Amino acid sequence: MGIFSRKNSTAPATTAVLDVDPALAALTGDYSIDAAHSSIGFTVRHAMVTNVRGTFTEHEGTLRLDGSDPSRSTASLDVTIASVDTGIKDRDAHLRGADFFDAERFPRMTFRSTKAEQLGGDRYRITGDLTIKDVTRPLAIDLEFNGSATDVYGMERVGFEGSAEILRSDWGLTWNAALETGGVMVSDKVKLTFDISAVKSAPQA
């Protein structure tokens, strides 16, 4: 179920006509990310042999969805760095410190979208500016639309899951340690994961 599809049976070859699904068009509106039912996570290779996974447990964000034209959709996300959780207190403290995120000086990681596009079917890509510490660089996130539903409290919800890969050194996260056997302690490549549930805001009176 895509947000829209193109058909050219009755239009000139140079003209794209939108065949809009009314059910998807009805999703158009403003949404708030439900942090209690969403997850912002990461995976990074450790000591060249295994993966360490973690999450940021505190985050907030908004979506503006256009069910008729996804290219007009936008997203905004703010993540509290001090909420990083890998399950090991000492490691989390190291990540919060000056070697990595320096959470005391730079308490938030932010994402602001600049472009949205449909890749086909329920697959989308949202591109924007990711800021970590004092560095802002572009990031493209591939997303899958998981659907919509009305929950038991009568709230309209939409769900997305997605991922992206970054080189942490591009954002100034360069700390590392060499291994005696060769290689380094922490990979430069980091996989980001997003599992988002968002609730539609009530229309303004």
PDB file of C-alpha atoms in Angstrom:
ATOM      1  CA  MET A   1       0.000   0.000   0.000  1.00  0.00           C
ATOM      2  CA  GLY A   2       1.863   3.041  -1.238  1.00  0.00           C
ATOM      3  CA  ILE A   3       1.082   6.621  -0.342  1.00  0.00           C
ATOM      4  CA  PHE A   4       0.395   7.244  -4.005  1.00  0.00           C
ATOM      5  CA  SER A   5       0.819   5.572  -7.358  1.00  0.00           C
ATOM      6  CA  ARG A   6       1.172   6.942 -10.864  1.00  0.00           C
ATOM      7  CA  LYS A   7      -0.918   6.025 -13.856  1.00  0.00           C
ATOM      8  CA  ASN A   8      -0.624   7.329 -17.388  1.00  0.00           C
ATOM      9  CA  SER A   9      -3.436   5.559 -19.246  1.00  0.00           C
ATOM     10  CA  THR A  10      -5.417   8.758 -19.832  1.00  0.00           C
ATOM     11  CA  ALA A  11      -2.666  11.344 -19.616  1.00  0.00           C
ATOM     12  CA  PRO A  12       0.001  12.509 -22.060  1.00  0.00           C
ATOM     13  CA  ALA A  13       3.332  10.765 -21.698  1.00  0.00           C
ATOM     14  CA  THR A  14       4.835  13.886 -20.152  1.00  0.00           C
ATOM     15  CA  THR A  15       2.164  14.235 -17.460  1.00  0.00           C
ATOM     16  CA  ALA A  16       1.957  12.221 -14.216  1.00  0.00           C
ATOM     17  CA  VAL A  17      -1.517  11.790 -12.757  1.00  0.00           C
ATOM     18  CA  LEU A  18      -1.794  10.914  -9.089  1.00  0.00           C
ATOM     19  CA  ASP A  19      -4.091   8.068  -8.141  1.00  0.00           C
ATOM     20  CA  VAL A  20      -4.605   8.831  -4.468  1.00  0.00           C
ATOM     21  CA  ASP A  21      -5.905   6.224  -2.046  1.00  0.00           C
ATOM     22  CA  PRO A  22      -8.554   8.042   0.079  1.00  0.00           C
ATOM     23  CA  ALA A  23      -7.608   5.963   3.136  1.00  0.00           C
ATOM     24  CA  LEU A  24      -4.017   7.139   2.881  1.00  0.00           C
ATOM     25  CA  ALA A  25      -4.990  10.706   2.085  1.00  0.00           C
ATOM     26  CA  ALA A  26      -6.945  10.635   5.365  1.00  0.00           C
ATOM     27  CA  LEU A  27      -3.653  10.101   7.220  1.00  0.00           C
ATOM     28  CA  THR A  28      -2.566  13.620   6.329  1.00  0.00           C
ATOM     29  CA  GLY A  29      -1.888  15.661   9.451  1.00  0.00           C
ATOM     30  CA  ASP A  30       0.466  16.374  12.326  1.00  0.00           C
ATOM     31  CA  TYR A  31       1.737  13.584  14.567  1.00  0.00           C
ATOM     32  CA  SER A  32       3.749  13.350  17.781  1.00  0.00           C
ATOM     33  CA  ILE A  33       6.169  10.470  18.276  1.00  0.00           C
ATOM     34  CA  ASP A  34       5.054   8.244  21.150  1.00  0.00           C
ATOM     35  CA  ALA A  35       8.342   7.698  22.959  1.00  0.00           C
ATOM     36  CA  ALA A  36       6.875   4.944  25.146  1.00  0.00           C
ATOM     37  CA  HIS A  37       6.207   2.824  22.061  1.00  0.00           C
ATOM     38  CA  SER A  38       9.131   3.896  19.876  1.00  0.00           C
ATOM     39  CA  SER A  39      12.819   3.048  19.824  1.00  0.00           C
ATOM     40  CA  ILE A  40      15.908   4.913  18.590  1.00  0.00           C
ATOM     41  CA  GLY A  41      18.820   2.496  18.553  1.00  0.00           C
ATOM     42  CA  PHE A  42      22.300   1.838  17.243  1.00  0.00           C
ATOM     43  CA  THR A  43      24.659  -1.060  16.566  1.00  0.00           C
ATOM     44  CA  VAL A  44      28.451  -0.815  16.384  1.00  0.00           C
ATOM     45  CA  ARG A  45      31.176  -3.423  15.986  1.00  0.00           C
ATOM     46  CA  HIS A  46      33.312  -3.939  19.113  1.00  0.00           C
ATOM     47  CA  ALA A  47      36.858  -5.334  19.134  1.00  0.00           C
ATOM     48  CA  MET A  48      36.383  -6.435  15.512  1.00  0.00           C
ATOM     49  CA  VAL A  49      34.436  -9.556  16.551  1.00  0.00           C
ATOM     50  CA  THR A  50      31.031  -8.698  17.990  1.00  0.00           C
ATOM     51  CA  ASN A  51      28.303  -6.069  18.011  1.00  0.00           C
ATOM     52  CA  VAL A  52      27.282  -3.734  20.817  1.00  0.00           C
ATOM     53  CA  ARG A  53      23.693  -2.511  20.700  1.00  0.00           C
ATOM     54  CA  GLY A  54      22.182   0.406  22.509  1.00  0.00           C
ATOM     55  CA  THR A  55      19.245   2.776  22.591  1.00  0.00           C
ATOM     56  CA  PHE A  56      18.459   6.346  23.513  1.00  0.00           C
ATOM     57  CA  THR A  57      15.579   6.048  25.936  1.00  0.00           C
ATOM     58  CA  GLU A  58      14.570   9.727  25.922  1.00  0.00           C
ATOM     59  CA  HIS A  59      13.502  11.355  22.671  1.00  0.00           C
ATOM     60  CA  GLU A  60      10.723  13.438  21.207  1.00  0.00           C
ATOM     61  CA  GLY A  61       9.675  14.353  17.730  1.00  0.00           C
ATOM     62  CA  THR A  62       6.974  15.343  15.313  1.00  0.00           C
ATOM     63  CA  LEU A  63       5.866  14.239  11.872  1.00  0.00           C
ATOM     64  CA  ARG A  64       3.907  16.101   9.254  1.00  0.00           C
ATOM     65  CA  LEU A  65       2.454  13.500   6.906  1.00  0.00           C
ATOM     66  CA  ASP A  66       0.909  14.217   3.545  1.00  0.00           C
ATOM     67  CA  GLY A  67      -0.931  11.101   2.446  1.00  0.00           C
ATOM     68  CA  SER A  68      -1.613  12.504  -1.013  1.00  0.00           C
ATOM     69  CA  ASP A  69       1.929  13.681  -1.733  1.00  0.00           C
ATOM     70  CA  PRO A  70       4.643  12.144   0.496  1.00  0.00           C
ATOM     71  CA  SER A  71       7.257  14.548  -0.843  1.00  0.00           C
ATOM     72  CA  ARG A  72       5.593  17.233   1.272  1.00  0.00           C
ATOM     73  CA  SER A  73       6.002  15.235   4.483  1.00  0.00           C
ATOM     74  CA  THR A  74       8.482  16.345   7.147  1.00  0.00           C
ATOM     75  CA  ALA A  75      10.053  14.995  10.330  1.00  0.00           C
ATOM     76  CA  SER A  76      11.790  16.456  13.369  1.00  0.00           C
ATOM     77  CA  LEU A  77      13.548  14.463  16.103  1.00  0.00           C
ATOM     78  CA  ASP A  78      15.369  15.455  19.310  1.00  0.00           C
ATOM     79  CA  VAL A  79      17.316  12.815  21.259  1.00  0.00           C
ATOM     80  CA  THR A  80      18.645  13.252  24.802  1.00  0.00           C
ATOM     81  CA  ILE A  81      22.256  12.046  24.716  1.00  0.00           C
ATOM     82  CA  ALA A  82      22.436  11.324  28.454  1.00  0.00           C
ATOM     83  CA  SER A  83      19.728   8.687  27.988  1.00  0.00           C
ATOM     84  CA  VAL A  84      22.092   6.368  26.082  1.00  0.00           C
ATOM     85  CA  ASP A  85      21.702   2.805  27.358  1.00  0.00           C
ATOM     86  CA  THR A  86      23.814  -0.174  26.304  1.00  0.00           C
ATOM     87  CA  GLY A  87      23.089  -2.186  29.436  1.00  0.00           C
ATOM     88  CA  ILE A  88      26.552  -1.515  30.960  1.00  0.00           C
ATOM     89  CA  LYS A  89      26.776   1.506  33.285  1.00  0.00           C
ATOM     90  CA  ASP A  90      30.518   2.091  32.858  1.00  0.00           C
ATOM     91  CA  ARG A  91      30.242   1.948  29.077  1.00  0.00           C
ATOM     92  CA  ASP A  92      27.270   4.310  29.101  1.00  0.00           C
ATOM     93  CA  ALA A  93      29.232   6.760  31.258  1.00  0.00           C
ATOM     94  CA  HIS A  94      32.133   6.595  28.778  1.00  0.00           C
ATOM     95  CA  LEU A  95      29.765   7.305  25.875  1.00  0.00           C
ATOM     96  CA  ARG A  96      28.324  10.322  27.697  1.00  0.00           C
ATOM     97  CA  GLY A  97      31.807  11.677  28.420  1.00  0.00           C
ATOM     98  CA  ALA A  98      34.184  13.860  26.437  1.00  0.00           C
ATOM     99  CA  ASP A  99      35.714  10.923  24.541  1.00  0.00           C
ATOM    100  CA  PHE A 100      32.419  10.427  22.717  1.00  0.00           C
ATOM    101  CA  PHE A 101      29.233  12.520  22.925  1.00  0.00           C
ATOM    102  CA  ASP A 102      30.291  15.004  25.621  1.00  0.00           C
ATOM    103  CA  ALA A 103      26.677  15.094  26.794  1.00  0.00           C
ATOM    104  CA  GLU A 104      27.266  17.835  29.351  1.00  0.00           C
ATOM    105  CA  ARG A 105      28.242  20.319  26.612  1.00  0.00           C
ATOM    106  CA  PHE A 106      26.069  18.876  23.854  1.00  0.00           C
ATOM    107  CA  PRO A 107      22.969  17.417  25.507  1.00  0.00           C
ATOM    108  CA  ARG A 108      20.944  16.730  22.360  1.00  0.00           C
ATOM    109  CA  MET A 109      21.247  15.036  19.002  1.00  0.00           C
ATOM    110  CA  THR A 110      18.803  16.415  16.440  1.00  0.00           C
ATOM    111  CA  PHE A 111      17.437  15.533  13.018  1.00  0.00           C
ATOM    112  CA  ARG A 112      15.534  17.942  10.771  1.00  0.00           C
ATOM    113  CA  SER A 113      14.229  16.646   7.468  1.00  0.00           C
ATOM    114  CA  THR A 114      14.831  18.470   4.193  1.00  0.00           C
ATOM    115  CA  LYS A 115      13.406  15.987   1.671  1.00  0.00           C
ATOM    116  CA  ALA A 116      11.007  13.023   1.540  1.00  0.00           C
ATOM    117  CA  GLU A 117      10.516  10.604  -1.337  1.00  0.00           C
ATOM    118  CA  GLN A 118       8.770   7.338  -2.149  1.00  0.00           C
ATOM    119  CA  LEU A 119      11.031   4.499  -3.269  1.00  0.00           C
ATOM    120  CA  GLY A 120       8.222   2.120  -4.167  1.00  0.00           C
ATOM    121  CA  GLY A 121       5.349   0.449  -2.371  1.00  0.00           C
ATOM    122  CA  ASP A 122       5.613   1.115   1.353  1.00  0.00           C
ATOM    123  CA  ARG A 123       9.287   2.101   1.169  1.00  0.00           C
ATOM    124  CA  TYR A 124      10.365   5.703   1.612  1.00  0.00           C
ATOM    125  CA  ARG A 125      13.503   7.733   2.152  1.00  0.00           C
ATOM    126  CA  ILE A 126      13.720  10.836   4.282  1.00  0.00           C
ATOM    127  CA  THR A 127      16.790  13.025   4.045  1.00  0.00           C
ATOM    128  CA  GLY A 128      17.761  15.727   6.489  1.00  0.00           C
ATOM    129  CA  ASP A 129      20.361  17.328   8.716  1.00  0.00           C
ATOM    130  CA  LEU A 130      21.730  15.269  11.611  1.00  0.00           C
ATOM    131  CA  THR A 131      23.494  17.277  14.315  1.00  0.00           C
ATOM    132  CA  ILE A 132      25.724  15.569  16.854  1.00  0.00           C
ATOM    133  CA  LYS A 133      27.838  17.739  19.158  1.00  0.00           C
ATOM    134  CA  ASP A 134      28.560  20.827  17.037  1.00  0.00           C
ATOM    135  CA  VAL A 135      28.611  19.072  13.661  1.00  0.00           C
ATOM    136  CA  THR A 136      25.704  19.027  11.197  1.00  0.00           C
ATOM    137  CA  ARG A 137      25.812  16.699   8.200  1.00  0.00           C
ATOM    138  CA  PRO A 138      23.221  15.208   5.834  1.00  0.00           C
ATOM    139  CA  LEU A 139      21.648  11.841   6.641  1.00  0.00           C
ATOM    140  CA  ALA A 140      19.315   9.666   4.553  1.00  0.00           C
ATOM    141  CA  ILE A 141      17.021   7.245   6.413  1.00  0.00           C
ATOM    142  CA  ASP A 142      15.285   4.422   4.573  1.00  0.00           C
ATOM    143  CA  LEU A 143      11.850   3.736   6.051  1.00  0.00           C
ATOM    144  CA  GLU A 144       9.056   1.229   5.702  1.00  0.00           C
ATOM    145  CA  PHE A 145       5.496   2.286   6.439  1.00  0.00           C
ATOM    146  CA  ASN A 146       4.010  -0.368   8.727  1.00  0.00           C
ATOM    147  CA  GLY A 147       0.435   0.877   8.556  1.00  0.00           C
ATOM    148  CA  SER A 148      -2.093   2.809  10.595  1.00  0.00           C
ATOM    149  CA  ALA A 149      -4.625   1.931  13.294  1.00  0.00           C
ATOM    150  CA  THR A 150      -6.934   3.399  15.895  1.00  0.00           C
ATOM    151  CA  ASP A 151      -5.838   2.205  19.336  1.00  0.00           C
ATOM    152  CA  VAL A 152      -8.042   1.258  22.296  1.00  0.00           C
ATOM    153  CA  TYR A 153      -8.032   4.899  23.470  1.00  0.00           C
ATOM    154  CA  GLY A 154      -9.352   6.132  20.135  1.00  0.00           C
ATOM    155  CA  MET A 155      -6.012   7.599  19.078  1.00  0.00           C
ATOM    156  CA  GLU A 156      -5.013   7.408  15.428  1.00  0.00           C
ATOM    157  CA  ARG A 157      -1.529   5.928  15.023  1.00  0.00           C
ATOM    158  CA  VAL A 158       0.952   5.341  12.231  1.00  0.00           C
ATOM    159  CA  GLY A 159       4.064   3.187  12.361  1.00  0.00           C
ATOM    160  CA  PHE A 160       7.396   3.288  10.566  1.00  0.00           C
ATOM    161  CA  GLU A 161      10.636   1.362  10.910  1.00  0.00           C
ATOM    162  CA  GLY A 162      13.896   2.288   9.280  1.00  0.00           C
ATOM    163  CA  SER A 163      17.655   2.346   9.336  1.00  0.00           C
ATOM    164  CA  ALA A 164      20.692   4.302   8.238  1.00  0.00           C
ATOM    165  CA  GLU A 165      24.457   3.890   8.398  1.00  0.00           C
ATOM    166  CA  ILE A 166      26.905   6.604   9.352  1.00  0.00           C
ATOM    167  CA  LEU A 167      30.625   6.993   9.953  1.00  0.00           C
ATOM    168  CA  ARG A 168      30.833   8.390  13.461  1.00  0.00           C
ATOM    169  CA  SER A 169      34.085  10.166  12.606  1.00  0.00           C
ATOM    170  CA  ASP A 170      32.083  12.411  10.254  1.00  0.00           C
ATOM    171  CA  TRP A 171      30.505  13.901  13.383  1.00  0.00           C
ATOM    172  CA  GLY A 172      33.750  14.175  15.345  1.00  0.00           C
ATOM    173  CA  LEU A 173      33.306  10.935  17.320  1.00  0.00           C
ATOM    174  CA  THR A 174      36.848   9.701  16.760  1.00  0.00           C
ATOM    175  CA  TRP A 175      37.918   8.065  20.043  1.00  0.00           C
ATOM    176  CA  ASN A 176      39.425   4.608  19.605  1.00  0.00           C
ATOM    177  CA  ALA A 177      42.033   2.184  20.895  1.00  0.00           C
ATOM    178  CA  ALA A 178      44.298  -0.097  18.895  1.00  0.00           C
ATOM    179  CA  LEU A 179      44.139  -3.844  19.466  1.00  0.00           C
ATOM    180  CA  GLU A 180      47.305  -5.906  19.920  1.00  0.00           C
ATOM    181  CA  THR A 181      46.092  -8.300  17.243  1.00  0.00           C
ATOM    182  CA  GLY A 182      45.418  -5.469  14.787  1.00  0.00           C
ATOM    183  CA  GLY A 183      42.353  -3.384  14.170  1.00  0.00           C
ATOM    184  CA  VAL A 184      40.594  -1.077  16.597  1.00  0.00           C
ATOM    185  CA  MET A 185      38.298  -1.332  19.595  1.00  0.00           C
ATOM    186  CA  VAL A 186      35.306   0.479  18.100  1.00  0.00           C
ATOM    187  CA  SER A 187      34.219   0.476  14.460  1.00  0.00           C
ATOM    188  CA  ASP A 188      33.813   3.779  12.678  1.00  0.00           C
ATOM    189  CA  LYS A 189      30.632   2.524  11.011  1.00  0.00           C
ATOM    190  CA  VAL A 190      27.460   2.722  13.084  1.00  0.00           C
ATOM    191  CA  LYS A 191      24.022   1.429  12.108  1.00  0.00           C
ATOM    192  CA  LEU A 192      21.096   3.526  13.333  1.00  0.00           C
ATOM    193  CA  THR A 193      17.652   1.969  13.740  1.00  0.00           C
ATOM    194  CA  PHE A 194      14.260   3.616  14.118  1.00  0.00           C
ATOM    195  CA  ASP A 195      11.004   1.995  15.208  1.00  0.00           C
ATOM    196  CA  ILE A 196       8.433   4.756  15.361  1.00  0.00           C
ATOM    197  CA  SER A 197       4.860   4.911  16.580  1.00  0.00           C
ATOM    198  CA  ALA A 198       3.281   8.334  16.194  1.00  0.00           C
ATOM    199  CA  VAL A 199      -0.090   9.655  17.342  1.00  0.00           C
ATOM    200  CA  LYS A 200      -2.145  12.062  15.267  1.00  0.00           C
ATOM    201  CA  SER A 201      -2.758  15.440  16.838  1.00  0.00           C
ATOM    202  CA  ALA A 202      -6.301  16.664  17.292  1.00  0.00           C
ATOM    203  CA  PRO A 203      -7.384  19.229  14.673  1.00  0.00           C
ATOM    204  CA  GLN A 204      -7.149  22.827  15.759  1.00  0.00           C
ATOM    205  CA  ALA A 205     -10.497  24.337  16.723  1.00  0.00           C
TER     206      ALA A 205
END
